[in-house]
Amino acid sequence: DVKVTQSSRYLVKRTGEKVFLECVQDMDHENMFWYRQDPGLGLRLIYFSYDVKMKEKGDIPEGYSVSREKKERFSLILESASTNQTSMYLCASRPFRDRGWETQYFGPGTRLLVL
Amino acid sequence: AQTVTQSQPEMSVQEAETVTLSCTYDTSESNYYLFWYKQPPSRQMILVIRQEAYKQQNATENRFSVNFQKAAKSFSLKISDSQLGDTAMYFCAFMKLPGSGGGADGLTFGKGTHLIIQP
């Protein structure tokens, strides 16, 4: 089974703090994604990565950056957390052009509260 | 850019009934994938069913089936013999083929439908 894990289920941070959200997948998937989920808005893509050291902006990248130094790990960074970044953050991964490449596998999510 | 619309924020049915969740989308792509994902309360998002746009046959997975109408850009999910464990948020999602250009290759989601199965 594909396993995508996220470092924290719940996180509380203060405005202005630098926040790291970590995601690890154990299936050697090339592509990884970060989404945020807000009630009434569904999921929106923040950033994704084709492969190590490669990244591309999604629909709402402002206020975020990412890092992919190793294939299995994709980090989302909030350089200076703000209250409007309070949300649920979901990580996902998928293989690239292998069998089942079209399916994304999601982590359990990190619920972030910025005070 | 693609958009996905789920017009039913919440639905409630009795156990064992059949329920249909609606989804419409807008795209200029001719080839793409459509998905239904399920997110149970406080649990992980999981894939329910997927449909390739170039396949005319509707996808089926056990009690779950879709009605894919490409010309109408409609992709509804039917759950037969609903069970208490089907209670969840259901998201319809669109994905264009990776590498087809035009931006990120992630999923475009609808806002979700909260489905409640009553005992």
Coordinates of C-alpha atoms in Angstrom, one line a residue:
Chain A
D1 CA 0.0 0.0 0.0
V2 CA 1.1 3.5 -0.7
K3 CA 1.8 5.4 2.4
V4 CA 1.9 9.2 2.6
T5 CA 2.7 10.6 6.0
Q6 CA 2.7 14.2 7.3
S7 CA 4.8 15.2 10.3
S8 CA 2.0 16.7 12.4
R9 CA -1.8 16.2 12.6
Y10 CA -2.3 19.5 14.5
L11 CA -0.1 22.5 14.7
V12 CA -0.5 25.9 16.5
K13 CA 1.8 28.7 15.5
R14 CA 2.0 32.5 16.1
T15 CA 1.7 35.2 13.4
G16 CA 5.1 35.9 11.9
E17 CA 6.6 32.5 12.7
K18 CA 8.3 30.4 10.1
V19 CA 6.5 27.1 9.7
F20 CA 7.6 23.9 8.1
L21 CA 5.1 21.2 7.1
E22 CA 6.7 17.9 6.1
C23 CA 5.4 15.2 3.9
V24 CA 7.0 11.8 3.3
Q25 CA 6.0 9.1 0.8
D26 CA 7.4 5.6 0.7
M27 CA 6.5 4.5 -2.8
D28 CA 9.3 6.2 -4.8
H29 CA 6.8 8.5 -6.5
E30 CA 8.2 11.3 -8.7
N31 CA 5.3 13.8 -8.3
M32 CA 4.3 15.4 -5.0
F33 CA 1.7 18.0 -4.2
W34 CA 0.6 20.4 -1.5
Y35 CA -3.1 21.4 -1.2
R36 CA -4.9 23.5 1.3
Q37 CA -8.5 22.6 2.2
D38 CA -11.0 25.2 3.5
P39 CA -14.7 24.8 4.2
G40 CA -16.8 25.8 1.2
L41 CA -13.7 26.1 -1.0
G42 CA -12.7 22.5 -1.5
L43 CA -9.0 21.8 -2.1
R44 CA -6.7 24.2 -3.9
L45 CA -3.3 23.4 -5.2
I46 CA -0.4 25.4 -3.6
Y47 CA 2.7 23.9 -5.2
F48 CA 3.8 20.7 -6.8
S49 CA 7.0 19.0 -7.6
Y50 CA 7.8 16.9 -10.7
D51 CA 10.9 15.4 -9.1
V52 CA 13.8 16.2 -6.8
K53 CA 14.7 19.9 -6.8
M54 CA 11.9 20.6 -9.3
K55 CA 8.8 22.7 -8.4
E56 CA 6.0 24.5 -10.0
K57 CA 3.5 27.0 -8.6
G58 CA -0.1 25.9 -8.3
D59 CA -3.2 28.1 -8.0
I60 CA -2.5 29.8 -4.7
P61 CA 1.3 29.9 -4.1
E62 CA 1.5 33.4 -2.5
G63 CA 2.9 33.2 1.0
Y64 CA 4.3 29.7 0.6
S65 CA 7.5 28.1 -0.7
V66 CA 8.5 24.5 -1.0
S67 CA 11.6 22.3 -0.8
R68 CA 12.3 18.9 -2.4
E69 CA 15.8 17.8 -1.6
K70 CA 15.0 14.1 -1.6
K71 CA 12.6 12.2 -3.7
E72 CA 10.5 10.9 -0.7
R73 CA 10.2 14.2 1.1
F74 CA 8.3 17.4 0.1
S75 CA 8.2 20.3 2.5
L76 CA 5.8 23.3 2.6
I77 CA 7.2 26.4 4.1
L78 CA 5.3 29.4 5.4
E79 CA 8.0 32.1 5.6
S80 CA 6.0 34.3 7.9
A81 CA 2.7 32.7 9.0
S82 CA -0.4 34.8 8.9
T83 CA -3.9 34.2 10.3
N84 CA -5.3 33.7 6.8
Q85 CA -3.1 30.7 6.5
T86 CA -5.1 28.8 9.1
S87 CA -6.3 25.8 7.2
M88 CA -6.0 22.1 6.6
Y89 CA -3.0 21.2 4.5
L90 CA -2.9 18.0 2.5
C91 CA 0.0 16.4 0.8
A92 CA -0.3 14.0 -2.1
S93 CA 2.0 11.9 -4.3
R94 CA 1.7 9.9 -7.5
P95 CA 4.0 7.9 -9.8
F96 CA 4.9 9.4 -13.1
R97 CA 3.7 7.5 -16.1
D98 CA 3.8 4.1 -14.4
R99 CA 0.7 2.0 -14.0
G100 CA -1.8 4.0 -12.0
W101 CA 0.0 7.3 -12.6
E102 CA -3.2 9.2 -12.8
T103 CA -4.1 8.6 -9.1
Q104 CA -2.9 10.8 -6.3
Y105 CA -2.5 9.3 -2.8
F106 CA -3.2 11.7 0.0
G107 CA -1.7 12.0 3.5
P108 CA -3.8 12.4 6.6
G109 CA -3.5 16.2 6.6
T110 CA -2.1 18.8 9.0
R111 CA -4.6 21.2 10.6
L112 CA -2.7 24.5 11.2
L113 CA -3.9 27.2 13.4
V114 CA -2.1 30.6 13.2
L115 CA -2.8 32.8 16.2
Chain B
A1 CA -8.3 27.0 -16.5
Q2 CA -10.6 24.3 -15.4
T3 CA -13.5 24.6 -13.0
V4 CA -15.5 22.0 -11.2
T5 CA -18.9 22.6 -9.7
Q6 CA -20.7 20.5 -7.1
S7 CA -24.1 22.1 -6.6
Q8 CA -25.2 20.1 -3.5
P9 CA -23.4 21.2 -0.4
E10 CA -25.1 18.6 1.7
M11 CA -27.3 15.5 1.2
S12 CA -28.9 13.1 3.6
V13 CA -30.4 9.7 2.8
Q14 CA -31.5 6.7 4.7
E15 CA -29.3 3.6 4.9
A16 CA -29.8 1.2 1.9
E17 CA -31.1 3.9 -0.4
T18 CA -29.5 5.0 -3.6
V19 CA -28.1 8.5 -3.8
T20 CA -26.6 10.5 -6.7
L21 CA -24.1 13.3 -6.3
S22 CA -23.8 15.7 -9.1
C23 CA -20.7 17.3 -10.6
T24 CA -20.2 19.5 -13.6
Y25 CA -17.0 20.8 -15.0
D26 CA -15.7 23.2 -17.6
T27 CA -12.6 22.7 -19.7
S28 CA -11.3 23.2 -23.2
E29 CA -9.2 20.0 -23.0
S30 CA -10.3 17.1 -25.0
N31 CA -8.6 14.4 -23.0
Y32 CA -8.5 14.3 -19.2
Y33 CA -9.4 12.4 -16.1
L34 CA -12.3 12.8 -13.7
F35 CA -12.3 11.5 -10.1
W36 CA -14.5 11.1 -7.1
Y37 CA -12.6 11.2 -3.8
K38 CA -14.1 10.5 -0.4
Q39 CA -13.0 12.1 2.9
P40 CA -14.5 10.5 6.0
P41 CA -14.7 12.5 9.2
S42 CA -11.1 13.1 10.5
R43 CA -9.8 10.5 8.1
Q44 CA -7.7 10.4 5.0
M45 CA -8.8 11.3 1.5
I46 CA -9.3 8.2 -0.6
L47 CA -10.1 7.6 -4.3
V48 CA -13.6 6.2 -4.9
I49 CA -13.6 6.0 -8.7
R50 CA -12.0 7.5 -11.8
Q51 CA -13.0 7.9 -15.4
E52 CA -10.9 8.5 -18.5
A53 CA -12.5 11.1 -20.8
Y54 CA -11.7 9.1 -23.9
K55 CA -13.7 6.1 -22.6
Q56 CA -17.4 6.1 -23.3
Q57 CA -18.1 3.3 -20.9
N58 CA -19.0 4.5 -17.4
A59 CA -16.7 3.4 -14.6
T60 CA -18.0 1.1 -11.9
E61 CA -16.5 0.1 -8.5
N62 CA -18.8 -2.2 -6.6
R63 CA -21.6 -0.1 -5.2
F64 CA -20.2 3.1 -6.8
S65 CA -20.8 4.0 -10.4
V66 CA -20.6 7.2 -12.5
N67 CA -22.7 8.7 -15.2
F68 CA -20.3 10.5 -17.5
Q69 CA -21.8 12.7 -20.1
K70 CA -18.8 14.3 -21.9
A71 CA -20.8 16.6 -24.2
A72 CA -22.7 18.0 -21.2
K73 CA -19.5 18.0 -19.1
S74 CA -21.3 16.2 -16.3
F75 CA -19.9 13.5 -14.0
S76 CA -22.3 12.3 -11.4
L77 CA -21.6 9.6 -8.7
K78 CA -24.2 7.0 -7.8
I79 CA -24.0 5.1 -4.6
S80 CA -26.2 2.1 -4.4
D81 CA -27.3 0.4 -1.2
S82 CA -25.8 3.2 0.9
Q83 CA -24.1 2.3 4.2
L84 CA -23.4 4.2 7.3
G85 CA -19.7 4.1 6.4
D86 CA -20.4 6.1 3.3
T87 CA -21.0 9.2 5.4
A88 CA -18.2 11.6 4.3
M89 CA -17.3 14.6 2.2
Y90 CA -17.2 13.7 -1.5
F91 CA -15.1 15.7 -3.9
C92 CA -15.3 15.7 -7.6
A93 CA -12.0 16.4 -9.2
F94 CA -10.6 17.1 -12.7
M95 CA -7.1 16.4 -14.0
K96 CA -5.7 17.2 -17.5
L97 CA -3.0 14.9 -18.8
P98 CA 0.4 15.6 -17.3
G99 CA 2.7 17.6 -19.5
S100 CA -0.1 18.9 -21.6
G101 CA 0.9 22.4 -20.8
G102 CA -1.0 25.3 -19.4
G103 CA 0.2 25.1 -15.8
A104 CA 0.2 22.8 -12.9
D105 CA -0.6 19.2 -13.2
G106 CA -2.5 18.9 -10.0
L107 CA -6.2 18.1 -9.4
T108 CA -8.9 20.8 -9.7
F109 CA -11.5 20.1 -7.0
G110 CA -15.1 21.0 -6.5
K111 CA -16.2 22.4 -3.2
G112 CA -17.5 19.1 -2.0
T113 CA -20.8 17.5 -1.0
H114 CA -21.3 16.4 2.6
L115 CA -23.2 13.1 2.4
I116 CA -24.9 11.8 5.5
I117 CA -26.3 8.3 5.7
Q118 CA -29.0 8.0 8.3
P119 CA -29.6 4.7 10.1

